[in-house]
Coordinates of C-alpha atoms in Angstrom, one line a residue:
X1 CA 9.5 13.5 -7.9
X2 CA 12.6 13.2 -10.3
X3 CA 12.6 13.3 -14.1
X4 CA 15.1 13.4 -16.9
X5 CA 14.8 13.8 -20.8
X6 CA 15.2 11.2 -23.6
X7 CA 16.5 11.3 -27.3
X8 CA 12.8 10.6 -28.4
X9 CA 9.7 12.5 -28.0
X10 CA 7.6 9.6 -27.3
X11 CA 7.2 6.7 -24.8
X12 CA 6.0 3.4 -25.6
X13 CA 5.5 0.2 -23.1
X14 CA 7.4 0.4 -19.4
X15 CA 8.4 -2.2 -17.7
X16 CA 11.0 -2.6 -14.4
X17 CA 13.5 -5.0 -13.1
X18 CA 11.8 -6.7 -9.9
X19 CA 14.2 -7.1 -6.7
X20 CA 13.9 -8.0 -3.3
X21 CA 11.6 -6.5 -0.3
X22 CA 13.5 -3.7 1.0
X23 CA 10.7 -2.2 -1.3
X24 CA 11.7 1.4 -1.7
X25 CA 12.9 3.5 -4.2
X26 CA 16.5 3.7 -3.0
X27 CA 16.6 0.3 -4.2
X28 CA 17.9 1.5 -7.9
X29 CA 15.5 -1.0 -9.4
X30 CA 16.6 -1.1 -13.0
X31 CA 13.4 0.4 -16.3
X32 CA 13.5 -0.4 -19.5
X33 CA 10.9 1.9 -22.0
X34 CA 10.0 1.6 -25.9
X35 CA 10.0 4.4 -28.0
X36 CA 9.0 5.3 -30.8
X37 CA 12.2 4.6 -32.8
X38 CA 11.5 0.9 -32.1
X39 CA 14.6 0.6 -29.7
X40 CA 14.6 -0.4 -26.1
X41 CA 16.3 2.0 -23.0
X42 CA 17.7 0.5 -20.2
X43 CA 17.4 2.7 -17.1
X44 CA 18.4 3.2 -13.4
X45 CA 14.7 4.0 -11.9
X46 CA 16.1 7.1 -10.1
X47 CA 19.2 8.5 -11.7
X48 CA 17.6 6.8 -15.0
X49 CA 21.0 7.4 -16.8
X50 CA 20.9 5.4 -20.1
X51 CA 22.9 2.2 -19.7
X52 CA 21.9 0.4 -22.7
X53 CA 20.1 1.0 -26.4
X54 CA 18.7 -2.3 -27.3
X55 CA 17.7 -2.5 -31.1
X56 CA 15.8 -5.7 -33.0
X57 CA 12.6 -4.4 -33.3
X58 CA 11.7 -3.2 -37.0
X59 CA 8.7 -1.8 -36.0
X60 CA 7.0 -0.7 -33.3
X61 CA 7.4 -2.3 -29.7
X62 CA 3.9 -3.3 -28.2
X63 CA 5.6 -4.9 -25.0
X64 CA 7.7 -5.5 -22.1
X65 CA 8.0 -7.6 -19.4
X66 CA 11.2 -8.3 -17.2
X67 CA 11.5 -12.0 -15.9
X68 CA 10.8 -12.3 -12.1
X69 CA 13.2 -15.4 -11.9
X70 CA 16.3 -13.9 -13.5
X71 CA 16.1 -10.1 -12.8
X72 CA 18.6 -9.3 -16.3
X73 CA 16.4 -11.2 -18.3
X74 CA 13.4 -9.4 -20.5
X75 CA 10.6 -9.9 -23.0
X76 CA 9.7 -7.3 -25.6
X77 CA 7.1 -7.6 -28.1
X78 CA 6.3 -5.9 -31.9
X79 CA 4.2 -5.7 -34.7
X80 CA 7.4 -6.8 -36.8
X81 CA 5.9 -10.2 -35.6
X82 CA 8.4 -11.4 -32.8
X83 CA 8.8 -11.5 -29.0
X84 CA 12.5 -10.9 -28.6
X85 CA 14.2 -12.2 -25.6
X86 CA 17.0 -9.9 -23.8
X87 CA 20.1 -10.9 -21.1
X88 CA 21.9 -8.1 -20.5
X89 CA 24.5 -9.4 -19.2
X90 CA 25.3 -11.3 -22.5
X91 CA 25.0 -7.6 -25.1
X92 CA 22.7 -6.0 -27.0
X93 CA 21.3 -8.8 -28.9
X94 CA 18.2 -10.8 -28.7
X95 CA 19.5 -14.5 -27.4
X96 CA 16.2 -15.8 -28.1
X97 CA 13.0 -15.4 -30.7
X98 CA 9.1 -16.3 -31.0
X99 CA 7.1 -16.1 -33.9
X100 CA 4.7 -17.8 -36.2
X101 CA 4.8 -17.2 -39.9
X102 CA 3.3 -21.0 -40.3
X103 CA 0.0 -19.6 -42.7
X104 CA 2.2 -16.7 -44.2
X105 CA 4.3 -13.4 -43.3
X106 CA 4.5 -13.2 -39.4
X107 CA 1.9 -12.0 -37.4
X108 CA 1.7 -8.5 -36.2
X109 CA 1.8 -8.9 -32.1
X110 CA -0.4 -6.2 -30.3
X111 CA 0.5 -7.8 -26.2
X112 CA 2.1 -10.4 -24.7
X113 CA 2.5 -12.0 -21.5
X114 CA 4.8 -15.0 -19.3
X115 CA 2.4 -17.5 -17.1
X116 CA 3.5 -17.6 -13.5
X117 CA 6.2 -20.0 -13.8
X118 CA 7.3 -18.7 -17.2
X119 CA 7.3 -21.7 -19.2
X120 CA 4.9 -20.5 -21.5
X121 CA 4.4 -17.1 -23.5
X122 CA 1.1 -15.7 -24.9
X123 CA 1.3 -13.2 -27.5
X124 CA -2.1 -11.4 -29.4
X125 CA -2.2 -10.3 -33.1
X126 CA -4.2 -7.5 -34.5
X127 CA -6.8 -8.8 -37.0
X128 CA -5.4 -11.0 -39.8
X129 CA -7.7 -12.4 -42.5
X130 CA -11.1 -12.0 -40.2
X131 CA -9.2 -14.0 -37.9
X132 CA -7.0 -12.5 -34.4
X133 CA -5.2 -14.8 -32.6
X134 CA -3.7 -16.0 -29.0
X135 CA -0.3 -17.6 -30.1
X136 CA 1.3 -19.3 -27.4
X137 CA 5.3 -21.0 -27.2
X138 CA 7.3 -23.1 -24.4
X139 CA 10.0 -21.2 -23.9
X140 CA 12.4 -24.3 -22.8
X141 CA 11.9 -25.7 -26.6
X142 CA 11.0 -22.6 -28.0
X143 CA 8.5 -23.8 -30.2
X144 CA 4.9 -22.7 -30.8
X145 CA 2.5 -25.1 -29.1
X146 CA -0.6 -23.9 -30.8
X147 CA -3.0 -21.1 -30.3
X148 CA -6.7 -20.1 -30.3
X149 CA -8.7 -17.9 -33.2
X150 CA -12.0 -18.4 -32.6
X151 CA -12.7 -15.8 -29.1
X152 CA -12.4 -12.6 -30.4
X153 CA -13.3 -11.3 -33.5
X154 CA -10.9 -8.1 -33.7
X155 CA -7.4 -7.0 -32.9
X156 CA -6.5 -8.5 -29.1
X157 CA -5.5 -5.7 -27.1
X158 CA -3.9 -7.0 -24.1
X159 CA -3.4 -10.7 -22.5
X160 CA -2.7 -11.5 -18.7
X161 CA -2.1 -14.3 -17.2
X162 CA -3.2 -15.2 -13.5
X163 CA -1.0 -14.3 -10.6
X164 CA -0.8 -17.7 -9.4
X165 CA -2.3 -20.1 -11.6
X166 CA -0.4 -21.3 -14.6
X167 CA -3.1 -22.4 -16.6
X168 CA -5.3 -19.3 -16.3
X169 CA -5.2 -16.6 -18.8
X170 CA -7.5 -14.1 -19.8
X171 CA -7.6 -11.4 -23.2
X172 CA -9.2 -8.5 -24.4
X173 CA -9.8 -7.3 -27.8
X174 CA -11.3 -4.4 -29.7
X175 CA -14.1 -6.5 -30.1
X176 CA -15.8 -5.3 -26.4
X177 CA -15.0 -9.3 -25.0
X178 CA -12.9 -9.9 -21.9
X179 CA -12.5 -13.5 -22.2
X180 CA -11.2 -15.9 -19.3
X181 CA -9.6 -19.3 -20.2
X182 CA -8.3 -22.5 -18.7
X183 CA -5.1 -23.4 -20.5
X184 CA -5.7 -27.3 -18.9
X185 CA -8.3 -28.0 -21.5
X186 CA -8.2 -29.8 -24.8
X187 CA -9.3 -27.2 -27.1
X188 CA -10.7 -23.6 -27.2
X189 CA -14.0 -23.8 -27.3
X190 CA -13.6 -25.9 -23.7
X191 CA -11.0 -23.5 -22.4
X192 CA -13.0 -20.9 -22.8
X193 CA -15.0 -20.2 -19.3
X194 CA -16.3 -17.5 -18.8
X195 CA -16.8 -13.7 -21.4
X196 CA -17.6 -10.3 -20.0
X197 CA -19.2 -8.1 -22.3
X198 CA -18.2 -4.4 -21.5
X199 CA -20.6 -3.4 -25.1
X200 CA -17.2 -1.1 -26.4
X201 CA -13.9 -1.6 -27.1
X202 CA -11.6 -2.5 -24.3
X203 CA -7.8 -0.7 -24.6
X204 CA -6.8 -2.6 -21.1
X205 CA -7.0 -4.7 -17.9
X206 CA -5.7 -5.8 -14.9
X207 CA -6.6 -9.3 -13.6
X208 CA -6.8 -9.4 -9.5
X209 CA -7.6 -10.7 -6.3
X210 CA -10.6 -12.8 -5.8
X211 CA -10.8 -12.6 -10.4
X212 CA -11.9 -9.2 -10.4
X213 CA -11.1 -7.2 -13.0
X214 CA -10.8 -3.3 -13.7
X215 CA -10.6 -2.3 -17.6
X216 CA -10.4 1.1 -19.4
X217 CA -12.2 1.1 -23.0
X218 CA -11.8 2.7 -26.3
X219 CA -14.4 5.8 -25.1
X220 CA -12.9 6.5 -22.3
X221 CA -14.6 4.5 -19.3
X222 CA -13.4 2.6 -17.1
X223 CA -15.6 -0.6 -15.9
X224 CA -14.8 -2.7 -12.8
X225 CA -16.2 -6.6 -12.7
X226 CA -16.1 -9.4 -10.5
X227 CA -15.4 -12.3 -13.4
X228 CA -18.4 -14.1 -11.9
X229 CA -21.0 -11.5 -12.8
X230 CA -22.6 -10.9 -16.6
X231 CA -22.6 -6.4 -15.7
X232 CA -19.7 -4.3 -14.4
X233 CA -20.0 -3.5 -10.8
X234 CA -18.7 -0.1 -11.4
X235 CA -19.1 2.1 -14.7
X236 CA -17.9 5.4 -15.1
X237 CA -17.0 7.7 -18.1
X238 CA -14.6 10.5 -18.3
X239 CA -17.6 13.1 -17.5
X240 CA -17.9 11.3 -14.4
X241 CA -14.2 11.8 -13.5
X242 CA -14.6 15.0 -14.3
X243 CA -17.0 15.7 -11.7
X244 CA -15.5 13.1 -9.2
X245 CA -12.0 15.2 -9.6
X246 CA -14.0 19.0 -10.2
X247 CA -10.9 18.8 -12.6
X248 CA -12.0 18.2 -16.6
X249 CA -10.3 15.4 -17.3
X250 CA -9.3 14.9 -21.3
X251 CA -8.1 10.6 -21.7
X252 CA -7.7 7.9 -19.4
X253 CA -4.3 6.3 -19.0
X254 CA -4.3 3.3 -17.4
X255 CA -5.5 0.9 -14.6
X256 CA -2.7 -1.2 -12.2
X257 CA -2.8 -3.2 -9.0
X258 CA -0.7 -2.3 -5.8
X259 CA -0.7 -3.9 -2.5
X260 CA -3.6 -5.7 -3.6
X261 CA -5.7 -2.7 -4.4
X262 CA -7.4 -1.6 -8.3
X263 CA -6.5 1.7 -9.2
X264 CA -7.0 3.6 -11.9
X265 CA -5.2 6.7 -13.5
X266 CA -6.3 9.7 -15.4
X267 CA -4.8 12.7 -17.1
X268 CA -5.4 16.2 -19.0
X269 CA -3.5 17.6 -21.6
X270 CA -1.3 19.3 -19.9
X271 CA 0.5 16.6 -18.3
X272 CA -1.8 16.4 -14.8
X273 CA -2.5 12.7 -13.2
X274 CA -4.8 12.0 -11.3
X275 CA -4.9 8.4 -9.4
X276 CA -8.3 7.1 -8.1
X277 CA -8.4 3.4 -5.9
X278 CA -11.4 1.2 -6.0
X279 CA -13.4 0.7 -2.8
X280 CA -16.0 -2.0 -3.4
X281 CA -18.3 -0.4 -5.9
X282 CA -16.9 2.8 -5.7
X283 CA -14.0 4.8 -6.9
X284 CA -12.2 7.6 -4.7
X285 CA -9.8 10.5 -5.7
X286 CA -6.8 9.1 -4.2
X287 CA -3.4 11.4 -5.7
X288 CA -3.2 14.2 -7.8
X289 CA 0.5 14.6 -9.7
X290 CA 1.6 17.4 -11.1
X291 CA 4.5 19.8 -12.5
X292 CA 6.1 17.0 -14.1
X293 CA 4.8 16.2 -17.2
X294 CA 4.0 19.5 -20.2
X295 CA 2.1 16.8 -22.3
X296 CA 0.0 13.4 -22.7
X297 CA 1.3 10.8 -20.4
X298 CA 1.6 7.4 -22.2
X299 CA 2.3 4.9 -19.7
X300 CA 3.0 4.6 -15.8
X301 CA 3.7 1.5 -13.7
X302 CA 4.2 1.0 -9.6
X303 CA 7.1 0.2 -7.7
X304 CA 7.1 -1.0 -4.7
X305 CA 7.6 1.6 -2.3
X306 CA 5.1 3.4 -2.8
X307 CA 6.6 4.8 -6.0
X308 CA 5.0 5.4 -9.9
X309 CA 7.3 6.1 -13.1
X310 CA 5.5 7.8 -15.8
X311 CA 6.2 8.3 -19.8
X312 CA 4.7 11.2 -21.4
X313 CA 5.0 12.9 -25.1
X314 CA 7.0 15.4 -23.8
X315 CA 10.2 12.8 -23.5
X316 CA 9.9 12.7 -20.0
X317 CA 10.4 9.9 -17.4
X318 CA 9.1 11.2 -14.1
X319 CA 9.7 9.1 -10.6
X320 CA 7.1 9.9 -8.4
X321 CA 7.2 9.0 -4.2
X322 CA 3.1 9.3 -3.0
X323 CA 1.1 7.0 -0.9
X324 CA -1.1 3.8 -2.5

């Protein structure tokens, strides 16, 4: 495990450079992290010296994503209203902008995401007017191409879109609903296929193999479903984590897929993770990390090689090396 120290006390939204399949850490993949200053780090994964501040956000960054067809391109999202598109070979300034202020100021964006081939961007507001939306744009004209309003009736939390479908896209929302949709249909109410119900709000998702999906909620539980089915297949709250680890566990911080496998990722206040992978309907104690972190851990994403990097209140980045 490495880790180094940043100029803010707080992490916001991770995201990494993809490269090729040596798949291991000594590959210096490149990390860029919000914080809560609004500006963008550019980091090498294991020395993670600072190469670049990006700043164009005037509020706070909800997103980012890096392109997996041109590795120095990335997305970042705000509630200023825009996705911001970054090259960084070409500086530190966007080359590229989305919005919609077509019914008024621009929206607030709470997620975003890039369909496989990256033609298209999906972006989710909070709640405007009664009303949250999906806004989509086609990057090559970079004009919006319409969105829906009618699915969710609160702030969107997070948007994915299928692995390797273009046209399929799913969204959560404060509002409880996991909705899946088929982009190839003439309006919303068609596109709409299929709505799982998880009864709470849902913070976040992860879309996988064979559509099932693993979602943490706003009270702390994590629910696994198979799209197909109207109940989870798995439910379990943070009391049962707490037995399942004989560890009190205090907030749940995320759920992620690697080599093809849900996990999910819990932590206590005192900076402790603890990593749990699905089998079928159940859910087994599968890492614990520790003496990196002195506080909350915000975010964590995999890299391939077996490796995490976490973002914690303390102003930490921590590398960590462990077995998925």
């Amino acid at each position: 495990m490495t880790k180094s120290g940043a100029e803010s006390p707080r992490f916001g939204p991770i995201s990494l450079v993809p490269w090729g399949d040596a798949g291991q850490c000594q590959a210096q993949p490149q990390l860029a992290v919000a914080l809560s200053t609004n500006e963008i780090l550019y980091f090498d994964v294991m020395t993670q010296a600072k190469s670049t501040t990006y700043k164009g956000h005037e509020k706070s960054v909800t997103g980012i994503k890096f392109s997996q067809e041109t590795p120095s391109t990335f997305f970042s999202s705000s509630v200023d209203g825009s996705v911001l598109v970054w090259d960084s070979r070409s500086g530190a300034s966007p080359v590229q902008t989305f919005s919609d202020d077509s019914d008024g100021p621009a929206k607030p964006l709470t997620c975003f995401d890039l369909n496989s081939d990256e033609a298209y961007v999906c972006a989710g507001t909070e709640l405007i007017r009664q009303d949250s939306f999906l806004l989509f744009w086609d990057r090559r004209t970079g004009m919006n191409v319409g969105g829906y309003w009618n699915s969710h009736t609160d702030e969107i939390s997070h948007v994915q879109f299928h692995s390797s479908c273009n046209y399929g896209l799913a969204s959560s929302s404060v509002d409880g609903l996991i909705n899946i949709y088929d982009l190839t249909q003439n309006n919303e109410d068609e596109a709409l296929t299929n709505t799982l119900n998880t009864e709470t709000s849902v913070n976040k998702f992860t879309w996988g193999p064979d559509d099932h999906i693993s979602c943490i909620t706003g009270t702390e539980e994590y629910q696994f479903w198979s799209a197909a089915q109207t109940s989870p297949t798995l439910s379990m709250t943070r009391d049962d984590l707490t037995d399942l680890s004989e560890c009190k566990i205090d907030y749940l911080v995320d759920t992620f897929l690697a080599n093809q496998s849900f996990y999910l990722v819990s932590g206590t206040n005192d900076g402790s993770l603890h990593l749990y992978r699905q089998k079928k309907k159940h859910l087994k104690p599968a890492n614990v990390l520790n003496n990196g972190h002195t506080d909350i851990v915000r975010a964590i994403i995999p890299i391939k090689g077996n490796c995490l990097v976490t973002g914690g209140e303390d102003g930490q980045l921590c590398t960590w090396r462990i077995s998925l």
